[in-house]
């Protein structure tokens, strides 16, 4: 039986941030997220076990899909600030650019900067033509962020797990991308 | 991730999980066969279970293998070393998929996993967690020479028996074959 | 930037679909040569598919080329990139419509020329190919073109990614 080739472990660099693949052999996910005293995610998980399973799933997602959430690191301080990337577990309508920030990393534009880097990577390196974000209807902060990223609202998706979500679509900032968007408008 | 090693036994090949295993995991975790291991669950949660099986290898340096019949390539179960957050200590676990019971596959694969834990990873002891009602699983533990040691109550999974395996020293005379 | 309307190789001319391609394309679609694509297909589906080829050029500015014999102009097959699914790279095809034209490397020659164009002229980073696991001939071409298998969970369909551009560090 044929096997998939070895997983590539991409890295993305933005102005302030380094985005690394948490499935890479030299990435210490335990130190980054799972040690006692590690910073918690802003969207609180019920307990440490839930964080462990979530991180294991994030890593396995890379192996099942060939892409996934990047670990986002502040270039200067070396601090982990969160996870940002395309997320497509079973049950999602299509891959979703999503993000989770660690405590204390909010309000600095890290998620927006990392998301820009990831979108650029998806469009320029992975050959994607578009990508969505799903945002909770009431999450004004996330709506503002996807609008800052230039995504266009595209209606609602009834998510089996999280309920109704607003769909925003990101497109490459190229002539072809805009042309496609106008074609569908 | 440490590359997941491939182990072979007389009839079985133990290999790392990948995307081809999604249907088998969906079927197992969607059926009543998974009642002792957190199921039955939706295909969505089974997908995440498979992803976290792979992530377990990255986080712990070991994990569970998909077990294939060497001759046909058919996947018959998921067996190996397990120690997620909240576990009392590192465990040897086995899940057999439907239609493959009664042939000794779980025991054969678990013995290979135990030998790997002792010989390669240097474990000095190992346990297996068995739900009290899961007689088939207790039988596998017994065949491997393990004994009922104590019980453990997991917040979500409830009460489980801890079966303690003979350590590497106890197995060195005659090795694992003595129990096969 | 849009793809070139015409590409020329040693033995082939690749051009956009034309109405006259329908009958030979339909014969291909209704034959067992489409068994790895869920065929044989009906005449109606064949029409839909060729219209799809033509329409994709309008929507995306690139699409499937009809591969023709450079000497005679006879249509031999189709090759080139499609992007139905936004969240995987553009998908390649390389099909010869008749068994009589096999064995001379024509499918590979056509596909290689489109890849050269996508890389050199359009700057594309990557394309993919989704191939039935029993389609050994097509898998061999994917590998010859530099394809590597990537994770994929669509049953009997394997996915190969073909990296086109070697990018430096950002």
Coordinates of C-alpha atoms in Angstrom, one line a residue:
Chain A
X1 CA 0.0 0.0 0.0
X2 CA 1.2 3.5 -0.8
X3 CA 1.9 5.8 2.1
X4 CA 1.7 9.6 2.2
X5 CA 5.0 11.3 1.8
X6 CA 6.6 12.8 4.9
X7 CA 4.8 15.7 6.3
X8 CA 6.4 19.1 5.6
X9 CA 6.8 21.3 8.7
X10 CA 6.3 24.8 7.3
X11 CA 7.3 28.0 9.0
X12 CA 5.9 31.4 8.4
X13 CA 7.5 34.7 9.5
X14 CA 5.7 38.0 9.9
X15 CA 6.9 41.4 11.2
X16 CA 6.7 40.5 14.9
X17 CA 5.9 36.8 14.8
X18 CA 7.2 33.4 14.0
X19 CA 4.6 30.7 13.1
X20 CA 5.8 27.1 13.5
X21 CA 4.2 23.7 13.0
X22 CA 3.4 22.1 16.3
X23 CA 3.8 18.7 14.7
X24 CA 7.5 19.4 13.9
X25 CA 9.9 17.0 15.7
X26 CA 11.7 19.8 17.4
X27 CA 8.6 21.5 18.7
X28 CA 8.1 21.1 22.4
X29 CA 4.3 21.3 22.8
X30 CA 4.4 20.2 26.4
X31 CA 6.7 23.1 27.4
X32 CA 4.6 25.5 25.3
X33 CA 1.1 24.6 26.5
X34 CA 1.0 21.7 28.9
X35 CA 3.4 22.3 31.8
X36 CA 2.1 23.4 35.1
X37 CA 2.1 27.2 35.0
X38 CA 1.9 27.4 31.2
X39 CA -0.3 30.2 30.1
X40 CA -4.0 29.2 29.6
X41 CA -5.9 29.8 26.4
X42 CA -8.3 32.8 26.5
X43 CA -11.2 30.6 25.6
X44 CA -11.0 28.6 28.8
X45 CA -11.0 24.8 28.5
X46 CA -12.8 23.0 31.3
X47 CA -9.6 21.5 32.7
X48 CA -6.0 20.5 31.9
X49 CA -7.0 17.2 30.4
X50 CA -9.1 19.0 27.8
X51 CA -6.1 21.2 26.9
X52 CA -4.0 18.0 26.5
X53 CA -6.6 16.4 24.1
X54 CA -7.0 19.6 22.2
X55 CA -3.2 20.0 21.6
X56 CA -2.9 16.3 20.6
X57 CA -5.8 16.9 18.2
X58 CA -4.1 20.0 16.8
X59 CA -0.9 18.0 16.1
X60 CA -2.8 15.0 14.6
X61 CA -4.8 17.4 12.4
X62 CA -1.5 18.2 10.6
X63 CA -0.9 14.5 9.9
X64 CA -4.4 13.9 8.7
X65 CA -4.8 17.0 6.5
X66 CA -1.2 18.2 5.8
X67 CA -2.0 21.6 7.3
X68 CA -3.4 23.0 10.5
X69 CA -2.9 25.4 13.4
X70 CA 0.5 27.1 13.7
X71 CA 2.0 27.8 17.0
X72 CA 2.5 31.6 17.1
X73 CA 5.6 32.9 18.8
X74 CA 6.6 36.5 19.5
X75 CA 10.0 36.8 17.7
X76 CA 11.5 39.1 20.3
X77 CA 10.4 37.7 23.6
X78 CA 10.0 34.1 22.5
X79 CA 6.6 33.9 24.2
X80 CA 3.9 31.8 22.8
X81 CA 0.9 33.9 21.9
X82 CA -1.5 31.3 20.6
X83 CA -2.6 29.1 17.7
X84 CA -3.6 30.3 14.3
X85 CA -4.3 28.4 11.1
X86 CA -6.7 26.5 8.8
X87 CA -8.8 24.1 10.8
X88 CA -10.8 21.3 9.2
X89 CA -11.9 18.5 11.4
X90 CA -14.8 16.4 10.3
X91 CA -18.0 18.3 10.7
X92 CA -16.7 21.6 9.4
X93 CA -18.1 22.8 6.0
X94 CA -14.7 23.6 4.7
X95 CA -11.3 24.5 6.1
X96 CA -11.7 27.5 8.5
X97 CA -9.0 30.0 9.3
X98 CA -9.3 30.2 13.1
X99 CA -7.3 31.3 16.1
X100 CA -7.0 30.8 19.8
X101 CA -5.0 33.3 21.9
X102 CA -3.2 32.6 25.1
X103 CA -3.9 34.7 28.2
X104 CA -2.3 38.1 28.0
X105 CA -1.8 38.0 24.3
X106 CA -5.1 39.8 23.4
X107 CA -5.4 43.4 22.1
X108 CA -1.9 43.5 20.5
X109 CA -3.0 42.6 16.9
X110 CA -1.2 39.3 17.1
X111 CA -4.1 37.2 15.8
X112 CA -4.6 39.6 12.9
X113 CA -0.9 39.6 12.0
X114 CA -0.6 35.8 12.2
X115 CA -3.8 35.3 10.2
X116 CA -2.5 37.6 7.5
X117 CA 0.7 35.5 7.4
X118 CA -1.3 32.2 7.2
X119 CA -3.6 33.5 4.5
X120 CA -0.6 34.6 2.5
X121 CA 0.9 31.1 2.9
X122 CA -2.4 29.4 1.9
X123 CA -2.8 31.5 -1.2
X124 CA 0.8 31.7 -2.3
X125 CA 2.3 28.4 -1.2
X126 CA -0.6 26.0 -0.9
X127 CA -2.5 27.2 -4.0
X128 CA -5.8 27.8 -2.3
X129 CA -8.3 30.1 -4.0
X130 CA -10.3 31.0 -0.9
X131 CA -10.8 30.2 2.7
X132 CA -13.5 30.9 5.3
X133 CA -13.7 32.0 8.9
X134 CA -16.6 31.1 11.0
X135 CA -17.5 33.7 13.6
X136 CA -20.0 33.5 16.5
X137 CA -22.8 35.9 15.8
X138 CA -22.3 37.7 19.0
X139 CA -18.5 37.9 18.9
X140 CA -18.1 41.5 17.8
X141 CA -14.3 41.4 18.3
X142 CA -13.9 38.5 15.9
X143 CA -16.2 40.1 13.4
X144 CA -14.0 43.2 13.5
X145 CA -10.9 41.1 13.0
X146 CA -12.1 39.2 9.9
X147 CA -13.3 42.5 8.5
X148 CA -9.9 44.0 9.1
X149 CA -8.5 41.0 7.2
X150 CA -10.7 42.0 4.2
X151 CA -13.0 39.0 4.4
X152 CA -16.6 39.3 3.0
X153 CA -19.7 38.2 4.9
X154 CA -21.4 35.2 3.2
X155 CA -24.3 34.2 5.3
X156 CA -24.8 31.7 8.1
X157 CA -23.7 28.1 8.7
X158 CA -25.6 26.0 11.1
X159 CA -22.8 24.3 13.0
X160 CA -23.7 20.9 14.6
X161 CA -21.5 21.7 17.6
X162 CA -21.4 25.4 18.0
X163 CA -24.7 26.5 16.6
X164 CA -25.2 29.2 14.0
X165 CA -22.0 30.8 12.8
X166 CA -21.4 33.7 10.4
X167 CA -19.4 32.8 7.4
X168 CA -16.7 35.2 6.2
X169 CA -14.7 34.4 3.1
X170 CA -11.1 35.4 2.6
X171 CA -9.8 35.8 -1.0
X172 CA -6.4 36.5 -2.4
X173 CA -5.7 40.2 -2.8
X174 CA -5.0 39.7 -6.5
X175 CA -6.9 40.7 -9.6
X176 CA -8.0 37.2 -10.2
X177 CA -9.3 36.9 -6.7
X178 CA -11.3 40.1 -6.9
X179 CA -12.6 39.1 -10.4
X180 CA -13.8 35.8 -8.9
X181 CA -15.5 37.6 -6.1
X182 CA -17.3 40.0 -8.4
X183 CA -18.3 37.1 -10.5
X184 CA -20.2 35.6 -7.6
X185 CA -21.5 38.8 -6.1
Chain B
X1 CA 7.3 13.7 15.8
X2 CA 9.4 10.7 16.4
X3 CA 8.7 8.5 13.4
X4 CA 6.2 5.9 14.5
X5 CA 8.1 2.6 14.4
X6 CA 6.7 -0.4 12.6
X7 CA 6.5 -3.6 14.7
X8 CA 5.9 -7.0 13.3
X9 CA 4.7 -10.2 15.0
X10 CA 3.9 -13.6 13.6
X11 CA 0.6 -12.5 12.0
X12 CA 0.5 -8.8 12.6
X13 CA 2.0 -5.5 11.5
X14 CA 1.7 -2.6 13.9
X15 CA 2.1 0.8 12.1
X16 CA 1.3 4.5 12.7
X17 CA -2.2 5.8 12.0
X18 CA -2.9 8.1 9.1
X19 CA -5.8 9.4 7.0
X20 CA -6.7 6.0 5.6
X21 CA -7.8 4.9 9.1
X22 CA -10.6 7.4 9.4
X23 CA -13.4 4.9 8.2
X24 CA -12.2 2.2 10.6
X25 CA -12.1 4.5 13.5
X26 CA -15.5 6.0 12.6
X27 CA -17.0 2.4 12.5
X28 CA -15.4 1.3 15.8
X29 CA -16.2 4.5 17.8
X30 CA -19.7 4.6 16.2
X31 CA -20.5 1.1 17.5
X32 CA -21.2 -0.5 20.8
X33 CA -17.8 -2.0 20.8
X34 CA -16.5 1.3 22.0
X35 CA -18.6 1.5 25.2
X36 CA -15.6 0.7 27.4
X37 CA -13.4 3.4 25.8
X38 CA -15.6 6.5 25.8
X39 CA -18.0 5.6 22.9
X40 CA -20.2 5.3 21.1
X41 CA -19.5 8.7 19.5
X42 CA -20.2 10.7 16.4
X43 CA -18.0 10.4 13.3
X44 CA -16.9 14.0 14.1
X45 CA -15.6 13.0 17.5
X46 CA -14.1 9.7 16.1
X47 CA -12.1 11.9 13.6
X48 CA -10.7 13.9 16.6
X49 CA -10.0 10.7 18.4
X50 CA -7.8 9.5 15.5
X51 CA -6.1 12.9 15.3
X52 CA -5.3 12.8 19.0
X53 CA -4.0 9.2 18.7
X54 CA -1.4 10.6 16.3
X55 CA -0.7 13.7 18.5
X56 CA -0.2 11.3 21.5
X57 CA 3.0 10.1 19.7
X58 CA 4.3 13.6 19.4
X59 CA 3.5 14.6 23.0
X60 CA 4.7 11.4 24.7
X61 CA 7.2 9.9 22.2
X62 CA 5.1 6.7 22.1
X63 CA 1.4 5.9 21.5
X64 CA -0.8 3.3 19.9
X65 CA -0.4 1.5 16.6
X66 CA -3.0 0.5 14.0
X67 CA -2.8 -3.3 13.8
X68 CA -2.9 -4.8 10.3
X69 CA -3.1 -8.5 9.3
X70 CA 0.3 -8.8 7.5
X71 CA -1.1 -11.2 4.9
X72 CA -4.1 -9.2 3.8
X73 CA -3.4 -5.6 5.0
X74 CA -6.8 -5.6 6.8
X75 CA -6.8 -3.4 9.9
X76 CA -8.1 -5.3 12.9
X77 CA -7.5 -3.0 15.9
X78 CA -5.7 -0.2 17.7
X79 CA -3.2 -1.3 20.3
X80 CA -0.3 0.2 22.1
X81 CA 1.0 2.6 24.8
X82 CA -1.2 5.2 26.2
X83 CA -0.6 8.0 28.7
X84 CA -2.7 11.1 28.2
X85 CA -3.2 13.8 30.8
X86 CA -5.1 12.5 33.7
X87 CA -3.9 8.9 33.4
X88 CA -2.6 7.2 36.5
X89 CA 0.5 5.9 34.8
X90 CA 1.6 4.6 31.4
X91 CA -0.7 2.0 30.1
X92 CA -0.8 -0.8 27.5
X93 CA -4.2 -0.7 25.8
X94 CA -6.1 -2.6 23.1
X95 CA -9.2 -2.1 21.0
X96 CA -10.3 -4.8 18.5
X97 CA -12.5 -3.9 15.6
X98 CA -15.6 -5.9 14.8
X99 CA -15.2 -9.3 13.4
X100 CA -11.7 -9.9 14.6
X101 CA -12.4 -11.2 18.1
X102 CA -11.3 -14.6 19.4
X103 CA -8.2 -15.0 17.3
X104 CA -5.7 -13.7 19.8
X105 CA -4.8 -10.6 17.8
X106 CA -5.2 -8.3 20.8
X107 CA -2.8 -10.4 22.9
X108 CA -0.3 -10.8 20.1
X109 CA -0.2 -7.1 19.4
X110 CA -0.2 -6.1 23.1
X111 CA 2.8 -8.4 23.7
X112 CA 4.7 -6.6 21.0
X113 CA 3.7 -3.3 22.4
X114 CA 4.9 -4.4 25.9
X115 CA 8.2 -5.6 24.6
X116 CA 8.7 -2.3 22.9
X117 CA 7.9 -0.4 26.1
X118 CA 10.4 -2.5 28.1
X119 CA 13.1 -3.0 25.5
X120 CA 13.1 0.2 23.6
X121 CA 11.6 2.8 26.0
X122 CA 13.0 1.3 29.2
X123 CA 9.7 1.1 31.1
X124 CA 10.2 -0.7 34.4
X125 CA 6.5 -1.5 34.9
X126 CA 3.3 -1.3 32.9
X127 CA -0.4 -1.4 33.6
X128 CA -3.6 -2.0 31.7
X129 CA -6.8 -0.3 32.6
X130 CA -9.9 -2.5 32.3
X131 CA -13.5 -1.5 32.8
X132 CA -15.0 -3.9 35.4
X133 CA -17.7 -5.2 32.9
X134 CA -15.2 -5.8 30.1
X135 CA -14.4 -9.5 30.6
X136 CA -12.8 -9.9 27.2
X137 CA -10.3 -7.2 28.0
X138 CA -9.5 -8.7 31.4
X139 CA -9.0 -12.0 29.7
X140 CA -6.3 -10.5 27.4
X141 CA -4.6 -9.0 30.5
X142 CA -4.7 -12.3 32.2
X143 CA -3.2 -14.1 29.2
X144 CA -0.3 -11.6 29.2
X145 CA 0.5 -12.6 32.8
X146 CA -0.9 -9.4 34.4
X147 CA -2.8 -9.5 37.7
X148 CA -5.5 -7.3 39.2
X149 CA -3.6 -4.8 41.3
X150 CA -6.0 -2.1 42.3
X151 CA -8.7 0.3 41.0
X152 CA -8.7 3.8 39.7
X153 CA -11.5 6.2 39.3
X154 CA -11.3 8.6 36.3
X155 CA -13.4 11.7 36.5
X156 CA -15.0 11.1 33.2
X157 CA -14.5 7.4 32.5
X158 CA -15.5 6.2 36.0
X159 CA -14.0 3.2 37.8
X160 CA -11.4 1.1 36.1
X161 CA -9.4 -2.0 37.2
X162 CA -5.6 -1.6 37.2
X163 CA -4.0 -4.8 35.9
X164 CA -0.3 -4.8 36.6
X165 CA 2.0 -6.5 34.1
X166 CA 5.0 -8.5 35.0
X167 CA 8.1 -6.2 34.8
X168 CA 10.9 -6.6 32.4
X169 CA 13.0 -8.6 34.9
X170 CA 10.2 -11.1 35.6
X171 CA 9.9 -11.6 31.8
X172 CA 13.6 -12.0 31.1
X173 CA 13.5 -15.7 31.9
X174 CA 11.8 -17.0 28.8
X175 CA 10.6 -13.5 27.8
X176 CA 7.2 -12.7 26.6
X177 CA 6.9 -16.0 24.8
X178 CA 6.2 -17.6 28.2
X179 CA 2.8 -16.0 28.2
X180 CA 1.9 -16.2 24.5
Chain C
X1 CA -2.7 36.8 -14.9
X2 CA -4.6 34.5 -17.2
X3 CA -3.1 31.3 -18.7
X4 CA -2.0 31.2 -22.3
X5 CA -4.8 30.2 -24.7
X6 CA -2.4 27.9 -26.6
X7 CA 0.7 26.0 -25.7
X8 CA 2.9 24.1 -28.1
X9 CA 5.2 21.2 -27.6
X10 CA 7.3 19.0 -29.9
X11 CA 4.3 16.9 -30.9
X12 CA 1.3 18.7 -29.5
X13 CA -0.7 21.8 -29.6
X14 CA -2.8 22.5 -26.4
X15 CA -5.7 24.9 -26.9
X16 CA -9.0 25.9 -25.3
X17 CA -12.0 23.7 -25.8
X18 CA -14.1 24.2 -29.0
X19 CA -17.6 23.0 -30.0
X20 CA -16.1 20.5 -32.4
X21 CA -14.3 18.7 -29.6
X22 CA -17.7 17.3 -28.4
X23 CA -18.0 14.2 -30.4
X24 CA -14.5 12.7 -29.8
X25 CA -14.8 13.8 -26.1
X26 CA -18.2 12.2 -25.8
X27 CA -16.8 8.9 -27.3
X28 CA -14.2 9.0 -24.6
X29 CA -16.6 9.7 -21.8
X30 CA -19.0 6.9 -22.9
X31 CA -16.1 4.4 -23.1
X32 CA -14.6 2.4 -20.2
X33 CA -11.6 4.7 -20.3
X34 CA -13.4 6.8 -17.7
X35 CA -13.8 3.8 -15.3
X36 CA -11.4 5.5 -12.8
X37 CA -13.5 8.7 -13.0
X38 CA -16.8 7.0 -12.2
X39 CA -17.7 6.3 -15.8
X40 CA -18.7 5.3 -18.4
X41 CA -20.9 8.5 -18.5
X42 CA -23.9 9.5 -20.6
X43 CA -23.9 11.8 -23.6
X44 CA -25.6 14.4 -21.4
X45 CA -23.0 14.2 -18.7
X46 CA -20.3 14.4 -21.4
X47 CA -21.9 17.6 -22.7
X48 CA -22.0 19.1 -19.2
X49 CA -18.4 18.2 -18.6
X50 CA -17.1 19.8 -21.8
X51 CA -19.3 22.9 -21.1
X52 CA -17.7 22.9 -17.7
X53 CA -14.2 22.8 -19.2
X54 CA -15.1 25.8 -21.4
X55 CA -16.8 27.7 -18.6
X56 CA -13.9 27.2 -16.2
X57 CA -11.7 29.3 -18.5
X58 CA -14.2 32.2 -18.1
X59 CA -14.5 31.8 -14.4
X60 CA -10.8 31.3 -13.5
X61 CA -8.8 32.5 -16.5
X62 CA -7.3 29.0 -16.9
X63 CA -8.6 25.5 -17.3
X64 CA -8.4 22.2 -19.2
X65 CA -6.6 22.4 -22.5
X66 CA -7.7 20.1 -25.4
X67 CA -4.5 18.3 -26.5
X68 CA -4.3 18.0 -30.2
X69 CA -1.9 16.4 -32.7
X70 CA 0.4 19.2 -33.9
X71 CA 0.6 17.8 -37.4
X72 CA -3.0 16.9 -38.0
X73 CA -5.0 19.0 -35.5
X74 CA -6.8 15.9 -34.3
X75 CA -7.9 16.1 -30.7
X76 CA -6.2 13.5 -28.6
X77 CA -7.2 14.3 -25.0
X78 CA -7.2 17.0 -22.4
X79 CA -4.8 18.3 -19.8
X80 CA -4.4 21.2 -17.4
X81 CA -5.6 22.6 -14.1
X82 CA -9.1 23.0 -12.7
X83 CA -10.1 24.5 -9.3
X84 CA -13.5 23.4 -8.1
X85 CA -12.4 23.3 -4.5
X86 CA -11.0 26.5 -3.2
X87 CA -9.2 24.9 -0.4
X88 CA -6.9 22.5 -2.2
X89 CA -4.4 23.5 -5.0
X90 CA -5.6 23.5 -8.6
X91 CA -6.3 20.0 -9.7
X92 CA -4.5 18.5 -12.7
X93 CA -5.8 16.2 -15.4
X94 CA -4.0 14.3 -18.1
X95 CA -6.3 12.1 -20.2
X96 CA -5.9 10.6 -23.6
X97 CA -9.3 9.9 -25.2
X98 CA -8.4 6.8 -27.1
X99 CA -6.3 3.7 -26.2
X100 CA -4.7 4.0 -29.7
X101 CA -2.8 7.1 -28.6
X102 CA -1.3 5.6 -25.5
X103 CA 2.2 4.4 -25.0
X104 CA 4.0 7.3 -26.6
X105 CA 4.2 9.6 -23.5
X106 CA 1.7 12.1 -25.0
X107 CA -0.3 12.6 -21.7
X108 CA 2.9 13.2 -19.9
X109 CA 4.2 15.6 -22.6
X110 CA 1.0 17.6 -22.4
X111 CA 0.9 17.7 -18.6
X112 CA 4.5 18.6 -18.3
X113 CA 4.0 21.6 -20.7
X114 CA 1.1 22.9 -18.7
X115 CA 3.2 22.6 -15.5
X116 CA 6.0 24.5 -17.1
X117 CA 3.6 27.3 -18.1
X118 CA 2.1 27.4 -14.6
X119 CA 5.5 27.6 -13.0
X120 CA 7.4 29.8 -15.4
X121 CA 4.8 32.2 -16.6
X122 CA 2.1 32.3 -13.9
X123 CA 4.3 31.7 -10.8
X124 CA 2.0 29.1 -9.3
X125 CA 3.5 27.3 -6.3
X126 CA 1.7 24.0 -6.4
X127 CA -0.9 21.9 -8.1
X128 CA -2.4 18.6 -7.1
X129 CA -3.8 15.4 -8.7
X130 CA -6.5 13.2 -7.3
X131 CA -6.1 9.7 -8.7
X132 CA -7.9 6.4 -8.1
X133 CA -5.5 4.1 -6.3
X134 CA -5.9 1.4 -9.0
X135 CA -5.0 3.8 -11.9
X136 CA -1.4 2.8 -12.0
X137 CA -0.6 4.6 -15.3
X138 CA -1.8 7.9 -14.0
X139 CA 0.0 7.5 -10.7
X140 CA 3.2 6.8 -12.6
X141 CA 2.8 10.1 -14.5
X142 CA 2.1 12.0 -11.2
X143 CA 5.3 10.6 -9.8
X144 CA 7.3 11.4 -13.0
X145 CA 6.0 14.9 -12.8
X146 CA 7.4 15.2 -9.2
X147 CA 4.2 14.5 -7.3
X148 CA 4.4 13.4 -3.7
X149 CA 1.5 11.7 -1.9
X150 CA -0.2 13.8 0.8
X151 CA -2.7 12.9 3.5
X152 CA -6.2 12.4 2.0
X153 CA -9.2 10.6 3.3
X154 CA -11.4 10.2 0.2
X155 CA -11.7 6.4 0.1
X156 CA -10.0 5.1 -3.0
X157 CA -8.8 8.4 -4.3
X158 CA -5.1 9.3 -3.6
X159 CA -3.9 12.8 -3.7
X160 CA -0.5 13.9 -5.1
X161 CA 0.9 17.4 -4.7
X162 CA 3.3 18.7 -7.3
X163 CA 5.4 21.5 -6.1
X164 CA 6.2 24.0 -8.9
X165 CA 8.1 26.8 -7.3
X166 CA 11.1 26.6 -5.0
X167 CA 10.5 29.5 -2.7
X168 CA 13.1 31.1 -0.5
X169 CA 12.6 31.9 3.2
X170 CA 10.2 34.8 3.7

